[in-house]
């Protein structure tokens, strides 16, 4: 009896110690800065607080009650464009006004052990643990009242965690998590039949499985955002081959090449109408504390590198990365244009365009859906914001609320805003993947906005000869003399 009692006491002590340890692990570190302090063109970058176990703060989705809707900025009206959808993610408007949406979720995660268990548990609590519906759905608002009155499943077969959508000249482009596909599709059709054409293979799944796409303005090329398989390359850089970058695929030649690299998880892709540049939203790394690292919005020139996994915000070295850092990386890595806040999970992106009806307060800039954190205390994101741009096409100021927080104040969230897109009547659509709703936002008294005027200037003269020490080309003095715009 004494032996059994001692064994029982020992087991109890072990269980108590384990419970204390788990509680300490789950407690995590609290952010010391406000989200606003870590946003904008000059964000506060705190000292890194390396975590060997991530801070966990998952807001469980509870849905919206009948008649309930997000709080909108003054002058804006919100209605339910469509509801009862199974995990709607990317939304895309066709030239005839029809709206396409991918009903999708992560492919089965192959991560084993404790890490895999934790990941599956967290994603399940956040509403992302269900099997992918793998559907492409058409929504149509026939009478222009901001509500879809027709719904049709266009395609199911051959879809595998689909996300990005694009269309041009009778061809619909769709990105599965592992391939870029092309379908024959005429506007107005309510089904997509026939076998898809595979344009290029994509690195499958990984921690970041969404594959957003966008066509070049002339339709000759398509760009594909592919996120990393890990946080900071901890699985080895071999696992990151073809990832953490934006690909460019030439539709005429059938060739592909990396367009921009060092982007941990690029998502939204959009052409800035003021400058004609490609812009993207990017989710930065985790486990450096609640104040690091800010997700960001930035332009993406060809050949750009944003430093992942070795550095962030151009020259801040992440000492946790074991892979050797490329030579001169801090000299050529780019500083992101605009910080969106730490762990906000910035996804959908669209710029104001001709015909929008959001009012004069949202006349020139970008709308971003911040999906929301799972690893920050207090939580961040769970909203839609607007970033103002100046007349030269550069972001300014702090994010302006469009749809307020989807959090309910009790550690739960009604939903998670995911993507943004325009209707042909000038309303802004916002997909809410965990609630299964697409919201329609508009300023009902606003007139359709005119097109913004693109800024055009003279290109810098190319250097025809090297002068002095070539290393001087990496100095601030050289940049100020030969590239006064700072880009």
Coordinates of C-alpha atoms in Angstrom, one line a residue:
X1 CA 0.0 0.0 0.0
X2 CA 2.8 2.4 0.8
X3 CA 4.5 1.8 -2.6
X4 CA 1.2 2.3 -4.4
X5 CA 0.5 5.5 -2.4
X6 CA 4.0 6.8 -3.2
X7 CA 3.5 6.0 -6.9
X8 CA 0.1 7.8 -6.8
X9 CA 1.7 10.9 -5.1
X10 CA 4.5 10.9 -7.7
X11 CA 2.0 10.7 -10.6
X12 CA 0.0 13.5 -9.1
X13 CA 3.0 15.7 -8.6
X14 CA 4.0 15.1 -12.3
X15 CA 0.5 16.0 -13.5
X16 CA 0.5 19.2 -11.4
X17 CA 3.9 20.2 -12.7
X18 CA 2.9 19.4 -16.3
X19 CA -0.3 21.5 -15.8
X20 CA 1.8 24.4 -14.5
X21 CA 4.2 24.0 -17.4
X22 CA 1.5 24.0 -20.0
X23 CA -0.2 27.0 -18.3
X24 CA 3.1 28.9 -18.4
X25 CA 3.6 28.0 -22.1
X26 CA 0.1 29.1 -23.0
X27 CA 0.4 32.3 -21.1
X28 CA 2.9 33.7 -23.5
X29 CA 4.1 37.3 -23.6
X30 CA 1.9 40.4 -23.8
X31 CA 2.5 43.1 -26.4
X32 CA 3.8 46.3 -24.9
X33 CA 3.0 48.5 -27.9
X34 CA -0.3 49.4 -29.5
X35 CA -1.0 48.1 -33.0
X36 CA -1.1 51.7 -34.1
X37 CA 2.5 52.3 -32.9
X38 CA 3.6 49.4 -35.1
X39 CA 1.9 50.7 -38.3
X40 CA 2.6 53.2 -41.0
X41 CA 5.6 54.3 -43.0
X42 CA 7.8 54.5 -39.9
X43 CA 6.7 51.8 -37.4
X44 CA 8.3 51.3 -34.0
X45 CA 10.4 48.1 -34.2
X46 CA 10.7 46.7 -30.7
X47 CA 13.6 44.7 -29.5
X48 CA 13.0 41.0 -30.4
X49 CA 11.8 38.8 -27.6
X50 CA 12.6 35.3 -28.9
X51 CA 10.0 32.7 -27.9
X52 CA 10.7 29.0 -27.9
X53 CA 7.0 28.4 -27.7
X54 CA 4.5 30.7 -29.4
X55 CA 2.2 33.0 -27.6
X56 CA -1.3 31.6 -28.1
X57 CA -4.5 33.7 -28.1
X58 CA -7.0 32.1 -30.5
X59 CA -10.3 33.9 -30.8
X60 CA -13.0 31.3 -31.4
X61 CA -15.4 32.2 -34.2
X62 CA -19.0 32.3 -33.0
X63 CA -20.8 33.7 -36.0
X64 CA -23.1 36.6 -36.5
X65 CA -26.7 36.7 -35.1
X66 CA -29.6 37.4 -37.4
X67 CA -29.5 41.1 -38.3
X68 CA -26.1 41.6 -36.8
X69 CA -23.4 43.2 -38.9
X70 CA -19.9 44.8 -38.6
X71 CA -19.7 48.4 -37.5
X72 CA -18.8 50.5 -40.5
X73 CA -17.1 53.9 -40.9
X74 CA -19.4 56.9 -40.9
X75 CA -21.4 57.2 -44.1
X76 CA -21.0 53.6 -45.1
X77 CA -23.8 51.0 -45.2
X78 CA -23.3 47.2 -44.7
X79 CA -25.5 44.4 -45.9
X80 CA -25.1 40.7 -46.5
X81 CA -24.3 40.1 -50.1
X82 CA -24.3 36.3 -49.6
X83 CA -24.4 34.0 -46.7
X84 CA -24.5 30.3 -45.9
X85 CA -21.3 29.8 -47.8
X86 CA -18.8 27.1 -46.8
X87 CA -15.5 29.0 -46.0
X88 CA -15.5 31.7 -48.7
X89 CA -12.0 33.0 -49.3
X90 CA -11.0 34.8 -52.5
X91 CA -13.6 36.8 -54.4
X92 CA -13.2 38.0 -58.0
X93 CA -15.4 40.2 -60.2
X94 CA -15.7 39.2 -63.8
X95 CA -16.1 41.9 -66.5
X96 CA -19.9 41.3 -66.8
X97 CA -20.3 41.9 -63.0
X98 CA -20.6 38.3 -61.9
X99 CA -18.8 37.5 -58.7
X100 CA -16.7 34.3 -58.3
X101 CA -15.6 33.0 -55.0
X102 CA -13.5 30.0 -54.0
X103 CA -14.9 27.9 -51.1
X104 CA -11.7 26.5 -49.7
X105 CA -9.6 25.5 -46.8
X106 CA -6.2 24.2 -46.1
X107 CA -5.2 20.8 -47.6
X108 CA -4.5 18.1 -45.1
X109 CA -1.5 19.1 -43.0
X110 CA 1.4 16.7 -42.9
X111 CA 3.2 18.2 -39.9
X112 CA 3.7 15.4 -37.3
X113 CA 4.6 15.2 -33.7
X114 CA 3.8 17.9 -31.1
X115 CA 4.1 20.7 -33.6
X116 CA 1.5 19.1 -35.9
X117 CA -0.8 18.4 -33.0
X118 CA -0.6 22.1 -31.8
X119 CA -1.1 23.4 -35.3
X120 CA -4.2 21.3 -36.0
X121 CA -5.6 22.2 -32.6
X122 CA -5.1 25.9 -33.1
X123 CA -6.4 26.0 -36.7
X124 CA -9.5 24.0 -35.5
X125 CA -10.2 26.5 -32.8
X126 CA -9.8 29.4 -35.3
X127 CA -12.3 27.8 -37.7
X128 CA -9.7 26.5 -40.2
X129 CA -9.6 22.9 -39.3
X130 CA -12.4 21.6 -41.5
X131 CA -11.8 19.8 -44.8
X132 CA -11.7 22.0 -47.9
X133 CA -15.0 22.3 -49.8
X134 CA -13.1 22.7 -53.1
X135 CA -15.7 24.6 -54.9
X136 CA -15.8 27.6 -57.3
X137 CA -19.1 29.5 -56.9
X138 CA -20.8 32.2 -59.0
X139 CA -22.8 34.9 -57.3
X140 CA -25.0 37.3 -59.3
X141 CA -26.7 40.5 -58.1
X142 CA -29.3 41.0 -60.9
X143 CA -31.1 44.0 -59.5
X144 CA -28.1 45.9 -58.1
X145 CA -29.4 46.0 -54.5
X146 CA -26.1 44.8 -53.0
X147 CA -27.4 41.3 -52.4
X148 CA -26.8 38.3 -54.6
X149 CA -30.0 36.8 -55.9
X150 CA -28.4 33.9 -57.8
X151 CA -25.9 31.3 -56.7
X152 CA -24.4 28.5 -58.8
X153 CA -21.5 26.0 -58.3
X154 CA -19.3 26.5 -61.4
X155 CA -16.8 23.8 -60.7
X156 CA -15.9 21.1 -58.2
X157 CA -13.9 18.5 -60.0
X158 CA -10.1 19.0 -60.2
X159 CA -10.0 21.6 -57.4
X160 CA -7.7 21.1 -54.5
X161 CA -7.7 23.9 -51.9
X162 CA -8.2 26.5 -54.7
X163 CA -7.7 30.2 -54.1
X164 CA -6.5 32.7 -56.7
X165 CA -8.8 33.6 -59.6
X166 CA -8.3 35.6 -62.8
X167 CA -10.0 35.8 -66.2
X168 CA -9.2 37.2 -69.7
X169 CA -10.4 36.5 -73.2
X170 CA -12.4 33.3 -72.6
X171 CA -9.9 31.8 -70.2
X172 CA -10.4 31.4 -66.4
X173 CA -7.2 31.0 -64.4
X174 CA -7.4 29.2 -61.0
X175 CA -4.6 28.4 -58.5
X176 CA -4.8 25.2 -56.6
X177 CA -2.4 24.9 -53.7
X178 CA -0.1 22.9 -55.9
X179 CA -0.7 24.0 -59.5
X180 CA -1.8 26.9 -61.7
X181 CA -4.7 25.9 -64.0
X182 CA -6.5 27.3 -67.0
X183 CA -10.2 26.6 -68.0
X184 CA -12.2 27.6 -71.0
X185 CA -15.0 29.8 -69.7
X186 CA -17.3 32.2 -71.4
X187 CA -18.8 35.0 -69.4
X188 CA -22.3 34.3 -68.2
X189 CA -22.0 30.5 -68.2
X190 CA -23.2 28.8 -65.1
X191 CA -20.9 25.7 -65.3
X192 CA -17.3 25.0 -66.2
X193 CA -16.8 21.7 -68.0
X194 CA -13.8 20.2 -69.7
X195 CA -10.4 19.3 -68.5
X196 CA -8.2 22.1 -67.2
X197 CA -4.8 22.9 -68.6
X198 CA -1.9 22.9 -66.1
X199 CA 0.2 25.9 -66.7
X200 CA 2.8 25.3 -64.0
X201 CA 3.4 23.2 -60.9
X202 CA 3.5 25.1 -57.5
X203 CA 5.1 24.0 -54.3
X204 CA 2.4 22.1 -52.5
X205 CA 0.7 23.0 -49.1
X206 CA 3.2 24.1 -46.5
X207 CA 2.3 26.4 -43.6
X208 CA 1.0 28.8 -46.1
X209 CA -1.2 27.2 -48.8
X210 CA -3.1 30.1 -50.4
X211 CA -1.9 30.9 -53.9
X212 CA -3.2 34.3 -55.1
X213 CA -2.8 35.3 -58.7
X214 CA -3.1 38.4 -60.8
X215 CA -2.8 39.1 -64.6
X216 CA -0.5 41.8 -66.0
X217 CA -2.4 44.7 -67.4
X218 CA -1.7 43.5 -71.0
X219 CA -2.7 40.0 -70.1
X220 CA 0.6 38.4 -71.3
X221 CA 1.8 37.3 -67.8
X222 CA 0.3 36.0 -64.6
X223 CA 1.8 36.5 -61.2
X224 CA 1.5 33.8 -58.4
X225 CA 2.1 34.4 -54.7
X226 CA 3.6 31.4 -52.9
X227 CA 4.2 31.5 -49.1
X228 CA 6.9 29.8 -47.1
X229 CA 6.6 26.3 -45.7
X230 CA 7.9 27.5 -42.3
X231 CA 8.3 30.4 -39.9
X232 CA 12.1 31.1 -40.4
X233 CA 13.3 28.2 -42.5
X234 CA 13.6 25.9 -39.5
X235 CA 12.9 22.9 -41.7
X236 CA 15.9 23.7 -43.9
X237 CA 16.1 25.9 -46.9
X238 CA 15.6 22.9 -49.2
X239 CA 12.0 22.8 -48.0
X240 CA 11.6 26.4 -49.2
X241 CA 12.6 25.9 -52.8
X242 CA 10.2 27.9 -55.0
X243 CA 8.5 29.4 -51.9
X244 CA 8.4 32.8 -50.1
X245 CA 8.2 34.5 -53.5
X246 CA 6.1 35.8 -56.3
X247 CA 6.4 33.9 -59.5
X248 CA 5.9 35.3 -63.0
X249 CA 4.5 33.0 -65.6
X250 CA 4.7 34.0 -69.3
X251 CA 1.4 32.9 -70.9
X252 CA 2.7 33.2 -74.4
X253 CA 6.0 31.4 -73.9
X254 CA 4.9 29.0 -71.2
X255 CA 7.9 29.9 -69.1
X256 CA 8.1 30.8 -65.4
X257 CA 10.7 32.7 -63.3
X258 CA 10.9 34.1 -59.8
X259 CA 9.7 37.8 -59.9
X260 CA 10.4 38.8 -56.3
X261 CA 11.8 36.9 -53.3
X262 CA 12.2 37.1 -49.5
X263 CA 8.5 37.5 -49.0
X264 CA 7.5 35.1 -46.2
X265 CA 3.8 34.9 -47.1
X266 CA 2.6 37.3 -49.8
X267 CA -1.2 37.3 -50.3
X268 CA -3.1 40.1 -51.8
X269 CA -1.9 41.3 -55.2
X270 CA -3.1 44.5 -56.9
X271 CA -1.9 47.1 -59.4
X272 CA -1.5 50.5 -57.9
X273 CA -3.5 52.8 -60.4
X274 CA -1.4 55.8 -59.4
X275 CA 2.0 54.3 -60.2
X276 CA 1.2 51.2 -62.3
X277 CA 3.3 49.1 -59.8
X278 CA 2.4 45.7 -58.5
X279 CA 1.7 45.8 -54.7
X280 CA 1.2 43.0 -52.2
X281 CA 0.3 42.3 -48.6
X282 CA 2.8 40.1 -46.6
X283 CA 2.5 38.2 -43.4
X284 CA 5.8 38.4 -41.5
X285 CA 7.4 35.9 -39.1
X286 CA 6.3 34.8 -35.6
X287 CA 7.7 34.0 -32.2
X288 CA 9.6 37.3 -31.6
X289 CA 7.0 38.7 -29.2
X290 CA 3.6 40.5 -29.6
X291 CA 5.2 43.6 -31.1
X292 CA 7.2 41.9 -33.9
X293 CA 7.3 41.6 -36.8
X294 CA 4.8 43.9 -38.5
X295 CA 2.9 42.5 -41.5
X296 CA 3.2 44.9 -44.3
X297 CA 1.9 46.4 -47.6
X298 CA 4.5 47.1 -50.2
X299 CA 5.3 47.6 -53.9
X300 CA 7.1 44.7 -55.6
X301 CA 9.6 45.8 -58.4
X302 CA 11.0 43.0 -60.5
X303 CA 14.0 41.4 -58.7
X304 CA 13.0 42.8 -55.3
X305 CA 14.0 40.9 -52.2
X306 CA 12.5 41.6 -48.8
X307 CA 15.0 39.5 -46.7
X308 CA 13.1 36.5 -45.4
X309 CA 14.2 34.5 -43.5
X310 CA 17.5 36.2 -42.6
X311 CA 16.4 39.8 -42.1
X312 CA 13.2 41.8 -41.7
X313 CA 12.6 45.5 -42.4
X314 CA 15.7 45.6 -44.6
X315 CA 18.5 45.2 -42.0
X316 CA 17.3 43.7 -38.8
X317 CA 19.0 40.3 -38.6
X318 CA 17.0 37.4 -37.2
X319 CA 19.6 35.6 -35.1
X320 CA 17.5 32.5 -34.9
X321 CA 18.0 31.5 -38.5
X322 CA 20.6 28.8 -38.9
X323 CA 21.0 28.8 -42.7
X324 CA 24.0 30.9 -43.9
X325 CA 22.9 34.4 -44.9
X326 CA 23.6 35.4 -48.6
X327 CA 26.4 38.0 -49.0
X328 CA 25.3 41.7 -49.1
X329 CA 21.7 40.8 -48.2
X330 CA 21.2 43.8 -46.0
X331 CA 22.5 46.1 -48.8
X332 CA 20.0 45.0 -51.4
X333 CA 17.0 43.9 -49.3
X334 CA 14.1 46.4 -49.5
X335 CA 12.4 48.2 -46.6
X336 CA 8.6 47.6 -46.8
X337 CA 6.6 50.6 -47.8
X338 CA 3.9 50.4 -45.1
X339 CA 3.6 48.4 -41.8
X340 CA 0.1 47.0 -41.1
X341 CA 0.7 45.9 -37.6
X342 CA 2.2 42.7 -35.9
X343 CA 0.3 39.4 -36.4
X344 CA -2.7 41.1 -38.1
X345 CA -2.6 38.5 -40.9
X346 CA -3.1 40.9 -43.7
X347 CA -4.7 39.1 -46.7
X348 CA -7.1 40.7 -49.2
X349 CA -6.0 43.9 -51.0
X350 CA -7.6 46.2 -53.5
X351 CA -7.1 49.9 -54.6
X352 CA -9.7 52.5 -55.1
X353 CA -10.7 52.5 -58.8
X354 CA -13.0 54.3 -61.2
X355 CA -16.6 54.0 -60.2
X356 CA -16.2 53.1 -56.6
X357 CA -18.8 54.5 -54.2
X358 CA -17.1 54.7 -50.9
X359 CA -17.2 58.5 -50.6
X360 CA -14.6 61.2 -50.6
X361 CA -12.9 59.9 -47.3
X362 CA -11.8 56.9 -49.3
X363 CA -10.9 58.6 -52.5
X364 CA -7.3 57.5 -53.1
X365 CA -5.7 54.5 -51.4
X366 CA -5.9 50.8 -50.6
X367 CA -8.3 48.6 -48.7
X368 CA -6.9 45.7 -46.7
X369 CA -8.6 42.8 -44.9
X370 CA -6.8 41.9 -41.7
X371 CA -7.7 38.4 -41.0
X372 CA -6.7 38.5 -37.3
X373 CA -4.0 37.0 -35.0
X374 CA -3.9 33.7 -33.3
X375 CA -0.7 34.5 -31.4
X376 CA -0.9 38.0 -29.9
X377 CA -2.1 39.3 -26.6
X378 CA -4.1 41.4 -27.0
X379 CA -5.4 40.2 -30.4
X380 CA -4.8 42.3 -33.5
X381 CA -6.5 42.5 -36.9
X382 CA -10.0 41.1 -37.3
X383 CA -11.0 44.2 -39.3
X384 CA -10.9 46.0 -42.7
X385 CA -8.8 49.1 -43.0
X386 CA -8.0 51.8 -45.6
X387 CA -4.5 53.1 -46.2
X388 CA -4.4 56.6 -47.8
X389 CA -2.0 57.3 -50.6
X390 CA -0.6 60.7 -51.7
X391 CA -0.9 62.0 -55.2
X392 CA 2.4 60.4 -56.2
X393 CA 1.2 56.9 -55.3
X394 CA 2.8 56.5 -51.8
X395 CA 1.1 55.4 -48.6
X396 CA 0.7 58.0 -45.8
X397 CA -0.6 58.2 -42.3
X398 CA -2.1 55.4 -40.2
X399 CA -4.7 52.8 -41.2
X400 CA -8.3 54.1 -41.3
X401 CA -11.1 51.8 -40.0
X402 CA -13.6 50.7 -42.7
X403 CA -15.2 47.8 -40.9
X404 CA -14.5 47.7 -37.1
X405 CA -13.2 44.8 -35.1
X406 CA -15.1 41.5 -35.6
X407 CA -14.1 40.6 -32.0
X408 CA -17.0 40.6 -29.5
X409 CA -15.0 41.5 -26.4
X410 CA -15.4 38.0 -24.8
X411 CA -12.4 36.4 -26.3
X412 CA -14.4 35.3 -29.3
X413 CA -14.9 36.6 -32.8
X414 CA -18.0 36.8 -35.0
X415 CA -15.9 36.2 -38.1
X416 CA -12.6 36.8 -39.9
X417 CA -12.4 39.2 -42.8
X418 CA -10.4 37.6 -45.6
X419 CA -10.7 39.2 -49.0
X420 CA -11.8 42.4 -50.7
X421 CA -13.2 43.1 -54.2
X422 CA -15.3 45.7 -56.0
X423 CA -18.7 45.1 -57.5
X424 CA -19.6 46.7 -60.9
X425 CA -21.9 49.2 -59.0
X426 CA -19.0 50.5 -56.8
X427 CA -19.6 48.6 -53.6
X428 CA -16.8 46.8 -51.7
X429 CA -17.2 43.1 -51.1
X430 CA -15.6 41.5 -48.0
X431 CA -15.4 37.8 -47.5
X432 CA -15.8 36.5 -44.0
X433 CA -14.5 32.9 -44.2
X434 CA -15.4 31.5 -40.8
X435 CA -18.9 33.1 -40.7
X436 CA -19.6 32.0 -44.3
X437 CA -20.7 35.5 -45.3
X438 CA -19.7 38.0 -48.0
X439 CA -20.4 41.6 -46.9
X440 CA -21.3 44.5 -49.2
X441 CA -20.1 47.9 -48.1
X442 CA -21.1 51.2 -49.8
X443 CA -21.7 54.9 -49.2
X444 CA -25.3 55.0 -50.6
X445 CA -25.2 58.8 -51.1
X446 CA -21.8 58.8 -52.9
X447 CA -21.6 59.3 -56.7
X448 CA -19.3 56.9 -58.7
X449 CA -15.7 58.2 -58.4
X450 CA -13.7 59.3 -61.5
X451 CA -10.6 57.3 -62.5
X452 CA -7.4 58.3 -60.7
X453 CA -4.7 59.9 -62.8
X454 CA -1.5 57.8 -63.1
X455 CA 1.7 59.6 -62.1
X456 CA 4.2 59.6 -64.9
X457 CA 7.8 60.8 -64.7
X458 CA 11.1 60.4 -66.5
X459 CA 13.1 57.3 -65.8
X460 CA 16.5 57.6 -64.2
X461 CA 19.4 57.6 -66.6
X462 CA 21.2 54.2 -66.7
X463 CA 24.9 54.1 -65.6
X464 CA 27.1 53.5 -68.6
X465 CA 30.4 53.1 -66.7
X466 CA 31.6 52.2 -63.2
X467 CA 33.2 55.1 -61.3
X468 CA 35.4 54.5 -58.3
X469 CA 34.9 51.6 -55.9
X470 CA 31.9 49.5 -57.0
X471 CA 31.0 48.9 -53.3
X472 CA 30.1 52.6 -53.1
X473 CA 27.0 51.8 -55.0
X474 CA 25.6 50.3 -51.8
X475 CA 26.1 53.5 -49.7
X476 CA 23.4 56.0 -48.6
X477 CA 25.4 58.8 -50.3
X478 CA 25.3 57.0 -53.6
X479 CA 21.6 56.4 -53.3
X480 CA 20.8 60.0 -52.5
X481 CA 22.9 61.2 -55.5
X482 CA 21.8 58.8 -58.1
X483 CA 18.3 57.8 -56.9
X484 CA 16.8 60.7 -55.0
X485 CA 13.4 59.1 -55.0
X486 CA 14.8 56.4 -52.6
X487 CA 13.4 53.5 -54.5

